[in-house]
Amino acid sequence: MAAKHQTNYPALYTLITVFFFWGFIAAGNSIFIPFCKSYFSLDQFQSQLVDFAFYTAYYVGALLLFIFGTFKNKDIVGGWGYKKSIVFGLLFSALGAGAMILAVEANLYGGMLTGLFIVALGFSLQQTAANPFAISLGNPKTGADRVNLGGGINSFGTTIGPLIVAFALFGTTATVTDDQIKHLDLNKVILLYICVGLLFVAAAGMFHFSRKVPAGISNEPMEKANKALKTLVIMTGLLVLFFAPVFSSYKSHEAHRIEVLTKEVDDLKIAAATGKEDQVLADDLTEKKTAQINELKTSLDRQRMLCLSGALLVVVGGLLFANKSAKKNSEGWGALQYPQLVLGMLAIFTYVGVEVAIGSNLGELLKLPDFGGHQSSDIAPYISMYWGSLMIGRWAGAISVFHLSNSKKTLALIVVPLIAFSVIIGVNTLAQKDMTPLYYYVVCVVLQIAAFFISKDKPARTLTVFSIFGVAAMLIGLFSTGNVAIYAFLAGGLACSIMWPAIFSLSIIGLGKYTSQGSAFLVMMILGGGIIPPIQGKLSDIIGIHQSYIIPVICFAYLLFFAVAVKSILKKQDIEVDEIEAEGVH
């Protein structure tokens, strides 16, 4: 691409703008979720549909590219060229921003979900093209440096996204109660998405008209995997079948009955308070109707949880079935014949799921009295610190690409995370947020620095250490309250920060000619961000938001299992795990 392997910096700087968009919108959803819950009077599962719409789009986009590529026997994105693919993706995201504006104007939650789905569908195309494009813009040996630069910009987007979205939703720094949220004017949200849409269009124009940005066309043929394609399509159909009853249950006779009874209870309370109804009689009727409501809700939520568990089983069971079948006869299964990839796909599914679930459910957790009793308008600093924790880890993880001497690397591993922490504090302080409660979170950052030294830049060891870090943090959060628990759950971001490149590298090593296909399958598994957060949301409706954080414990435990199991798998293939270099950015 670049003559004499010189880095094409103008093209690179243009490219990394899309990395910022991914982080900005994704982290902003963590503020949008609790807002929507209050504004539209949703339960926790319904509010998590923001994540469902956003991250499912990544899966749908990647699957469609795989389907079309299989039929045409070529890489669709490579055929279009990375440049044109990113332009198409940006314009598609701009279309989603337009749909979002119309939905906000019409006050339709379903319309907003559709808008986010379209935005993320564009992101799926952008992400498929951006990582290999960054590598192609110079010497392949320094490709990781350019991808990590994009990752740093992405992480900065995740840090300021919650602050900007919070300002668009709540305006000033004054506290807005959940009751007041229902009466907020959403003009600023419309303005935000007008600006976002225009930025998408401007970025697309910058890409299209820049002569410094190469076309990036690649005409490599697609490796055939018809059986894998068939399995993925069947899995998609089954996912639809399991999610459909959950959605329809909110329009069922039982759901309508709950609405009627809830209104009757509210009317009784008002009547008793104004003296129109005898207090004792009103209390008795209220108690009976509340018991009916709880009985109906319990029955419905159990059915919904059963369906959501079925959806999870489809993903896990479908991939394990594919690998088991491929062991008997590998023909037609493509990359799915490799156990490290299949377990890695489940690891990416779990990793993205837990990363998103912790942040997306955090707003509801912080409303509890034991966690500060915060209003939705006051949680932006905590959400910013959670997503900023990923930036702390990624900045530290990028140090190794600069080939520093041992002494300088040691110093950088200590200083860089602390600088990143200071940036998060500084950005929030400039936004007039009170960061005093989060100053001592630096203790968690110091623990992460220690984890980096133990990891020694080895993917399997890194994943093991940070998975243990994640399990420990979530367990501390589960069995404590107050700042200790808040810090523990925020530390989930520190645990997740460095996992993507480790999982990615361990999953695609040894795939040979199926490496590109395996990479595409891994990107599909961003689907985890659309399934695991709603599962935690529904579990929280049943057992409470604090207790629902058992889901992240299970997720980190699986990632620990993968880190241990993949070493054994690769050893059988005569692959030395310690020689693998981490790659890829999410």
XYZ file of C-alpha atoms in Angstrom:
586
model
C 0.000 0.000 0.000
C 2.450 2.605 1.211
C 5.520 3.068 -0.954
C 8.629 1.506 0.548
C 6.554 0.630 3.629
C 6.469 4.285 4.733
C 3.492 4.991 6.961
C 0.758 6.970 5.225
C 0.121 9.341 8.148
C -2.556 11.564 6.499
C -4.595 8.443 5.723
C -3.955 7.041 9.202
C -5.081 10.219 10.974
C -8.211 10.263 8.824
C -8.863 6.610 9.615
C -8.628 6.857 13.403
C -11.606 9.237 13.501
C -13.885 6.216 13.068
C -12.277 4.551 16.107
C -13.416 7.561 18.142
C -17.027 7.195 16.953
C -17.227 3.555 18.038
C -16.143 4.370 21.578
C -18.173 7.567 21.886
C -21.522 6.000 20.971
C -20.966 2.659 22.757
C -20.045 4.234 26.119
C -22.766 6.869 25.774
C -25.314 4.036 25.764
C -24.520 3.425 29.446
C -26.027 6.844 30.224
C -28.857 6.437 27.720
C -30.031 3.154 29.304
C -30.984 4.440 32.801
C -32.426 7.555 31.181
C -34.711 5.467 28.944
C -35.737 3.296 31.892
C -37.085 6.340 33.751
C -38.344 8.288 30.724
C -40.315 5.388 29.205
C -41.126 3.586 32.523
C -39.300 0.385 31.522
C -38.061 -2.579 33.528
C -34.331 -3.322 33.577
C -34.538 -5.856 30.742
C -36.375 -3.430 28.459
C -33.798 -0.720 29.134
C -31.035 -3.181 28.184
C -32.558 -3.484 24.717
C -30.382 -0.467 23.890
C -27.417 -2.858 24.082
C -29.387 -5.600 22.342
C -30.079 -3.352 19.341
C -26.567 -1.915 19.221
C -24.460 -5.058 19.541
C -26.761 -7.408 17.660
C -26.208 -5.136 14.662
C -22.494 -6.037 14.694
C -23.412 -9.715 14.431
C -26.009 -9.156 11.703
C -23.616 -6.975 9.688
C -20.736 -9.455 9.919
C -23.042 -12.388 9.106
C -24.449 -10.637 6.016
C -20.932 -9.911 4.762
C -20.031 -13.572 5.294
C -23.161 -14.758 3.453
C -22.618 -12.473 0.451
C -18.903 -13.269 0.415
C -19.642 -17.012 0.376
C -22.051 -16.683 -2.546
C -19.619 -14.507 -4.540
C -16.579 -16.500 -3.407
C -14.665 -13.328 -2.474
C -14.163 -10.923 0.405
C -16.876 -8.268 -0.066
C -15.070 -5.590 1.955
C -11.771 -6.314 0.184
C -13.519 -6.148 -3.187
C -15.069 -2.773 -2.445
C -11.804 -1.574 -0.975
C -11.264 -0.592 2.648
C -11.700 3.106 1.808
C -15.056 2.681 0.068
C -16.264 0.238 2.748
C -15.590 2.776 5.490
C -17.377 5.478 3.468
C -20.407 3.173 3.067
C -20.302 2.361 6.784
C -20.170 6.036 7.793
C -23.076 6.941 5.509
C -25.091 4.031 6.905
C -24.369 5.260 10.443
C -25.473 8.752 9.369
C -28.733 7.194 8.178
C -29.097 5.647 11.640
C -28.532 9.053 13.259
C -31.337 10.392 11.055
C -33.632 7.563 12.173
C -32.691 8.348 15.774
C -33.676 12.008 15.311
C -37.086 11.034 13.917
C -37.637 8.551 16.759
C -36.762 11.112 19.451
C -39.048 13.636 17.751
C -41.875 11.063 17.769
C -41.012 9.924 21.332
C -40.768 6.272 20.252
C -38.448 3.957 22.203
C -38.699 1.273 19.510
C -37.708 3.851 16.920
C -34.658 4.838 18.968
C -33.606 1.190 19.136
C -33.972 0.977 15.356
C -31.825 4.076 14.933
C -29.097 2.648 17.175
C -29.260 -0.654 15.264
C -28.657 1.153 11.953
C -25.807 3.223 13.449
C -24.123 0.045 14.716
C -24.720 -1.756 11.414
C -22.588 0.961 9.836
C -20.027 0.492 12.607
C -19.875 -3.226 11.799
C -18.821 -2.450 8.236
C -16.361 0.204 9.410
C -14.767 -2.108 11.964
C -14.436 -4.948 9.456
C -12.434 -2.617 7.202
C -10.601 -0.348 9.662
C -8.265 -2.788 11.443
C -6.759 -4.402 8.303
C -6.748 -0.954 6.641
C -4.634 0.465 9.496
C -2.160 -2.401 9.109
C -1.954 -1.832 5.337
C -0.997 1.849 5.690
C 2.671 1.123 6.273
C 5.139 -1.595 7.206
C 3.161 -4.699 8.261
C 5.675 -5.239 11.081
C 4.533 -1.972 12.707
C 0.856 -2.554 11.959
C 0.115 -3.223 15.627
C 1.368 0.276 16.476
C -1.197 1.860 14.149
C -4.024 -0.363 15.380
C -3.130 0.471 18.979
C -3.159 4.184 18.140
C -6.723 3.679 16.913
C -7.480 1.817 20.137
C -6.210 4.743 22.215
C -8.478 7.147 20.314
C -11.370 4.687 20.697
C -10.816 4.611 24.455
C -10.732 8.410 24.654
C -14.137 8.344 22.938
C -15.456 5.977 25.618
C -14.243 8.378 28.321
C -15.906 11.566 27.062
C -18.959 9.899 25.434
C -20.871 9.510 28.736
C -20.203 13.151 29.662
C -21.480 14.547 26.354
C -24.536 12.247 26.288
C -25.303 13.166 29.928
C -25.166 16.858 29.025
C -27.466 16.278 26.038
C -29.969 14.407 28.219
C -29.850 16.375 31.468
C -28.356 19.725 30.509
C -26.723 21.421 33.481
C -24.843 19.861 36.373
C -27.958 20.115 38.576
C -29.444 16.827 39.776
C -32.502 15.646 37.845
C -34.738 13.161 39.667
C -36.244 10.145 37.919
C -39.700 11.737 38.152
C -38.391 14.907 36.504
C -36.807 12.867 33.704
C -40.295 11.972 32.422
C -40.905 15.656 31.662
C -37.555 16.559 30.120
C -37.357 18.294 26.756
C -35.318 16.127 24.364
C -34.325 18.932 21.982
C -30.687 18.578 23.024
C -30.754 14.872 22.158
C -32.008 15.787 18.695
C -29.231 18.378 18.432
C -26.663 15.768 19.569
C -27.673 13.313 16.856
C -27.830 16.056 14.230
C -24.198 16.815 15.119
C -23.288 13.111 15.171
C -24.977 12.526 11.811
C -23.185 15.521 10.271
C -19.871 14.250 11.663
C -20.505 10.862 10.036
C -21.221 12.553 6.699
C -18.194 14.859 7.059
C -15.921 11.895 7.864
C -17.319 10.014 4.853
C -16.627 13.039 2.649
C -13.124 13.372 4.074
C -12.419 9.724 3.238
C -13.996 9.824 -0.202
C -12.329 13.004 -1.442
C -8.910 12.538 0.160
C -6.300 11.615 -2.447
C -3.942 10.591 0.348
C -6.230 7.726 1.428
C -5.633 4.672 -0.816
C -8.504 2.508 -2.083
C -7.261 -0.498 -0.134
C -8.661 -3.073 -2.552
C -7.958 -6.728 -1.802
C -9.170 -9.513 -4.103
C -8.328 -12.520 -1.987
C -10.829 -15.385 -2.436
C -13.020 -16.489 0.471
C -12.333 -19.914 1.922
C -15.501 -21.980 1.594
C -17.344 -22.958 4.765
C -20.875 -23.900 3.672
C -21.605 -26.003 6.749
C -20.423 -23.203 9.016
C -22.647 -20.745 7.147
C -25.655 -23.045 7.432
C -25.058 -23.473 11.171
C -24.790 -19.705 11.736
C -28.010 -19.053 9.802
C -29.856 -21.738 11.808
C -28.480 -20.263 15.045
C -29.735 -16.831 13.970
C -33.203 -18.233 13.270
C -33.293 -19.932 16.678
C -32.211 -16.716 18.392
C -35.163 -14.942 16.776
C -37.503 -17.730 17.988
C -36.252 -17.415 21.567
C -36.303 -13.617 21.733
C -39.710 -13.181 20.018
C -41.762 -14.580 22.974
C -39.866 -12.303 25.369
C -40.758 -9.215 23.348
C -44.359 -10.297 22.762
C -44.841 -11.023 26.486
C -44.804 -7.271 27.138
C -48.013 -7.014 25.074
C -49.624 -10.143 26.545
C -52.865 -10.423 28.543
C -50.807 -10.846 31.742
C -48.791 -7.700 31.015
C -52.008 -5.749 30.364
C -53.466 -7.096 33.614
C -50.366 -5.870 35.501
C -50.845 -2.387 34.016
C -54.525 -2.298 35.053
C -53.790 -3.502 38.592
C -50.907 -1.030 38.955
C -53.202 1.850 37.963
C -55.842 0.633 40.429
C -53.241 0.567 43.219
C -52.121 4.120 42.365
C -55.757 5.306 42.335
C -56.383 3.690 45.724
C -53.363 5.431 47.247
C -54.522 8.798 45.899
C -58.101 8.187 47.104
C -56.867 7.261 50.597
C -54.542 10.282 50.754
C -57.369 12.688 49.780
C -59.901 11.107 52.146
C -62.136 9.724 49.375
C -61.496 6.152 50.501
C -61.221 4.598 53.962
C -57.497 4.155 54.766
C -57.835 0.661 56.250
C -59.941 -0.581 53.329
C -57.599 1.043 50.818
C -54.539 -0.577 52.460
C -56.229 -3.987 52.415
C -57.174 -3.704 48.722
C -53.714 -2.342 47.870
C -52.063 -5.313 49.574
C -54.217 -7.833 47.678
C -53.705 -6.150 44.303
C -49.958 -5.800 44.910
C -49.770 -9.523 45.678
C -51.566 -10.227 42.365
C -49.120 -7.953 40.527
C -46.116 -9.682 42.082
C -47.513 -13.129 41.240
C -48.118 -12.174 37.611
C -44.694 -10.508 37.308
C -42.910 -13.500 38.815
C -44.583 -15.887 36.386
C -43.845 -13.676 33.368
C -40.248 -13.012 34.360
C -39.540 -16.719 34.821
C -40.870 -17.417 31.311
C -38.775 -14.570 29.909
C -35.655 -15.772 31.713
C -36.210 -19.284 30.357
C -36.351 -17.938 26.784
C -33.250 -15.779 27.286
C -31.383 -18.770 28.709
C -32.454 -20.700 25.621
C -30.958 -17.962 23.409
C -27.670 -18.259 25.296
C -27.763 -22.042 24.890
C -28.236 -21.609 21.121
C -24.943 -19.700 20.850
C -22.940 -21.987 23.129
C -24.497 -25.225 21.905
C -24.411 -24.219 18.235
C -20.689 -23.443 18.235
C -19.740 -26.535 20.245
C -21.872 -28.688 17.922
C -20.085 -27.174 14.902
C -16.656 -27.972 16.298
C -17.651 -31.510 17.313
C -19.032 -32.176 13.827
C -15.914 -30.678 12.211
C -13.710 -33.098 14.146
C -15.444 -36.004 12.388
C -15.273 -34.395 8.931
C -13.652 -30.967 8.512
C -14.912 -30.408 4.949
C -17.286 -27.440 4.747
C -16.654 -26.224 8.290
C -13.822 -23.829 7.471
C -12.283 -22.165 10.514
C -14.817 -23.779 12.859
C -12.799 -26.998 12.721
C -10.262 -25.411 15.099
C -11.142 -25.754 18.810
C -9.096 -22.691 19.784
C -11.248 -20.568 17.463
C -14.581 -21.981 18.665
C -13.672 -21.523 22.327
C -12.228 -18.127 21.373
C -15.513 -17.126 19.725
C -17.273 -17.942 22.987
C -14.552 -15.994 24.815
C -15.098 -12.882 22.638
C -18.872 -13.337 23.095
C -18.361 -13.486 26.868
C -15.766 -10.710 26.994
C -17.856 -8.167 25.050
C -20.939 -9.266 27.002
C -19.365 -8.743 30.416
C -17.666 -5.493 29.396
C -20.994 -4.021 28.281
C -23.140 -5.601 31.019
C -21.090 -4.158 33.885
C -21.286 -0.621 32.483
C -24.888 -0.768 31.284
C -26.302 -2.035 34.581
C -24.112 0.272 36.660
C -26.561 3.188 36.476
C -29.341 1.138 38.067
C -26.966 -0.208 40.735
C -25.894 3.307 41.744
C -29.534 4.211 42.465
C -29.558 1.832 45.443
C -29.176 3.533 48.872
C -26.237 1.213 49.669
C -24.459 2.528 46.574
C -25.064 6.237 47.139
C -28.678 6.573 45.975
C -27.579 8.482 42.863
C -30.016 9.904 40.320
C -29.526 9.070 36.625
C -28.256 12.602 36.006
C -25.419 12.132 38.528
C -23.852 8.871 37.323
C -21.822 10.222 34.373
C -18.518 10.422 36.346
C -18.848 6.770 37.365
C -19.728 5.641 33.840
C -16.851 7.734 32.477
C -14.473 6.161 34.994
C -15.670 2.651 34.098
C -15.126 3.109 30.364
C -12.044 5.197 31.093
C -10.661 2.162 32.947
C -10.482 0.445 29.575
C -8.461 3.396 28.302
C -6.071 3.049 31.258
C -5.399 -0.589 30.412
C -5.157 -0.057 26.656
C -2.697 2.803 27.008
C -0.580 0.581 29.246
C -0.968 -2.367 26.866
C 0.271 -0.245 23.957
C 3.628 0.420 25.640
C 5.129 -2.838 24.355
C 4.872 -1.742 20.700
C 7.472 0.994 21.237
C 10.290 -1.486 21.956
C 11.607 0.419 24.966
C 14.545 -0.700 27.068
C 13.626 -2.717 30.155
C 14.128 0.191 32.543
C 12.106 2.627 30.402
C 9.354 0.047 29.892
C 9.146 -0.550 33.639
C 8.842 3.186 34.258
C 6.236 3.578 31.484
C 4.109 0.734 32.880
C 3.914 2.642 36.144
C 3.538 6.183 34.808
C 1.225 5.728 31.774
C -1.749 4.198 33.676
C -1.498 6.970 36.284
C -1.437 9.601 33.515
C -4.511 7.989 31.922
C -6.265 8.020 35.320
C -5.403 11.708 35.685
C -6.821 12.413 32.218
C -10.165 10.853 33.228
C -10.243 12.881 36.448
C -9.257 16.026 34.544
C -11.821 15.667 31.749
C -14.626 15.111 34.265
C -13.464 18.002 36.432
C -13.494 20.304 33.384
C -17.061 19.105 32.795
C -17.817 20.311 36.356
C -18.338 16.806 37.760
C -17.469 16.052 41.376
C -14.701 13.444 41.191
C -13.845 13.455 44.900
C -15.485 10.037 45.567
C -13.299 8.477 42.858
C -9.859 9.761 43.866
C -9.052 6.611 45.835
C -9.894 4.446 42.811
C -6.212 4.958 42.035
C -5.636 1.987 44.376
C -7.355 -0.251 41.795
C -5.180 1.254 39.059
C -2.074 0.380 41.095
C -3.341 -3.206 41.386
C -3.758 -3.287 37.616
C -0.173 -2.063 37.176
C 0.948 -5.000 39.336
C -1.127 -7.334 37.120
C 0.715 -6.015 34.039
C 4.085 -6.830 35.574
C 2.900 -10.352 36.420
C 1.512 -10.851 32.868
C 4.844 -10.163 31.128
C 3.239 -9.423 27.715
C 2.255 -13.063 27.175
C -1.359 -13.418 25.903
C -2.298 -16.624 27.769
C -0.718 -15.400 30.994
C -2.268 -11.932 30.542
C -5.725 -13.408 30.054
C -5.277 -15.688 33.081
C -4.121 -12.888 35.379
C -6.765 -10.387 34.283
C -9.557 -13.004 34.410
C -8.611 -13.750 38.025
C -8.537 -9.978 38.618
C -12.063 -9.744 37.146
C -13.473 -12.657 39.167
C -11.992 -11.262 42.389
C -13.305 -7.740 41.691
C -16.835 -8.962 40.940
C -16.927 -11.177 44.052
C -15.782 -8.266 46.235
C -18.512 -6.131 44.649
C -21.148 -8.813 45.249
C -20.325 -9.260 48.916
C -19.876 -5.591 49.863
C -21.580 -2.219 49.437
C -20.625 1.456 49.316
C -17.420 2.730 47.743
C -15.633 -0.617 48.115
C -18.256 -2.328 45.959
C -18.419 0.577 43.495
C -14.635 0.513 43.059
C -14.754 -3.270 42.622
C -17.359 -3.105 39.856
C -15.551 -0.204 38.164
C -12.396 -2.346 38.264
C -14.189 -4.699 35.879
C -13.190 -2.141 33.229
C -9.542 -2.497 34.226
C -9.877 -6.293 33.947
C -11.508 -6.111 30.506
C -9.180 -3.459 29.109
C -6.442 -5.761 27.843
C -8.441 -8.902 27.058
C -9.477 -8.401 23.422
C -5.979 -8.652 21.863
C -5.096 -11.612 24.092
C -8.268 -13.555 23.189
C -7.992 -12.612 19.524
C -4.382 -13.764 19.217
C -4.922 -17.055 21.056
C -8.009 -17.796 18.915
C -6.586 -17.323 15.408
C -3.103 -18.769 15.898
C -2.606 -21.923 13.816
C -5.582 -21.303 11.485
C -3.403 -20.947 8.373
C -5.470 -20.086 5.305
C -8.567 -19.756 7.518
C -7.096 -16.888 9.574
C -9.106 -14.167 7.799
C -12.316 -16.177 8.081
C -11.615 -16.865 11.740
C -11.157 -13.144 12.347
C -14.557 -12.474 10.750
C -16.171 -15.108 12.998
C -14.627 -13.461 16.060
C -16.068 -10.060 15.064
C -19.513 -11.719 14.801
C -19.255 -12.669 18.447
C -19.560 -9.022 19.478
C -23.121 -10.355 19.611
C -22.362 -11.080 23.283
C -22.892 -7.384 24.002
C -26.476 -7.777 22.777
C -27.353 -10.935 24.719
C -25.520 -10.972 28.066
C -26.587 -7.459 29.269
C -30.334 -8.182 28.680
C -29.904 -11.503 30.530
C -28.406 -9.656 33.481
C -31.166 -7.057 33.168
C -33.892 -9.671 33.358
C -32.139 -11.465 36.220
C -32.035 -8.144 38.078
C -35.818 -7.826 37.615
C -36.112 -11.171 39.426
C -33.427 -11.127 42.156
C -32.297 -7.479 42.285
C -29.672 -5.443 40.471
C -26.867 -6.011 43.011
C -27.298 -9.792 43.041
C -27.497 -9.854 39.229
C -23.757 -9.142 39.128
C -23.270 -12.883 39.554
C -23.456 -12.854 35.716
C -20.099 -11.008 35.360
C -18.549 -13.461 37.848
C -19.577 -16.360 35.610
C -18.311 -14.534 32.513
C -14.868 -13.857 33.966
C -14.748 -17.475 35.183
C -15.272 -18.687 31.587
C -12.526 -16.370 30.350
C -10.228 -17.910 32.955
C -11.214 -21.379 31.711
C -10.433 -20.350 28.114
C -7.018 -18.984 29.124
C -6.127 -22.306 30.722
C -7.766 -24.607 28.142
C -6.335 -22.902 25.054
C -2.763 -23.507 26.246
C -3.439 -27.250 26.273
C -5.158 -27.111 22.862
C -2.312 -25.198 21.223
C 0.298 -27.444 22.837
C -1.307 -30.438 21.097
C -0.874 -28.543 17.799
C 2.813 -27.939 18.609
C 2.256 -24.179 18.985
C 4.332 -22.402 21.622
C 1.902 -20.118 23.479
C 4.560 -17.814 24.938
C 5.745 -16.849 21.430
C 2.335 -15.505 20.383
C 2.066 -11.725 20.092
C -1.186 -10.035 21.091
C -2.972 -8.240 18.268
C -6.260 -6.597 17.370
C -8.183 -3.747 18.967
C -11.776 -3.503 20.120
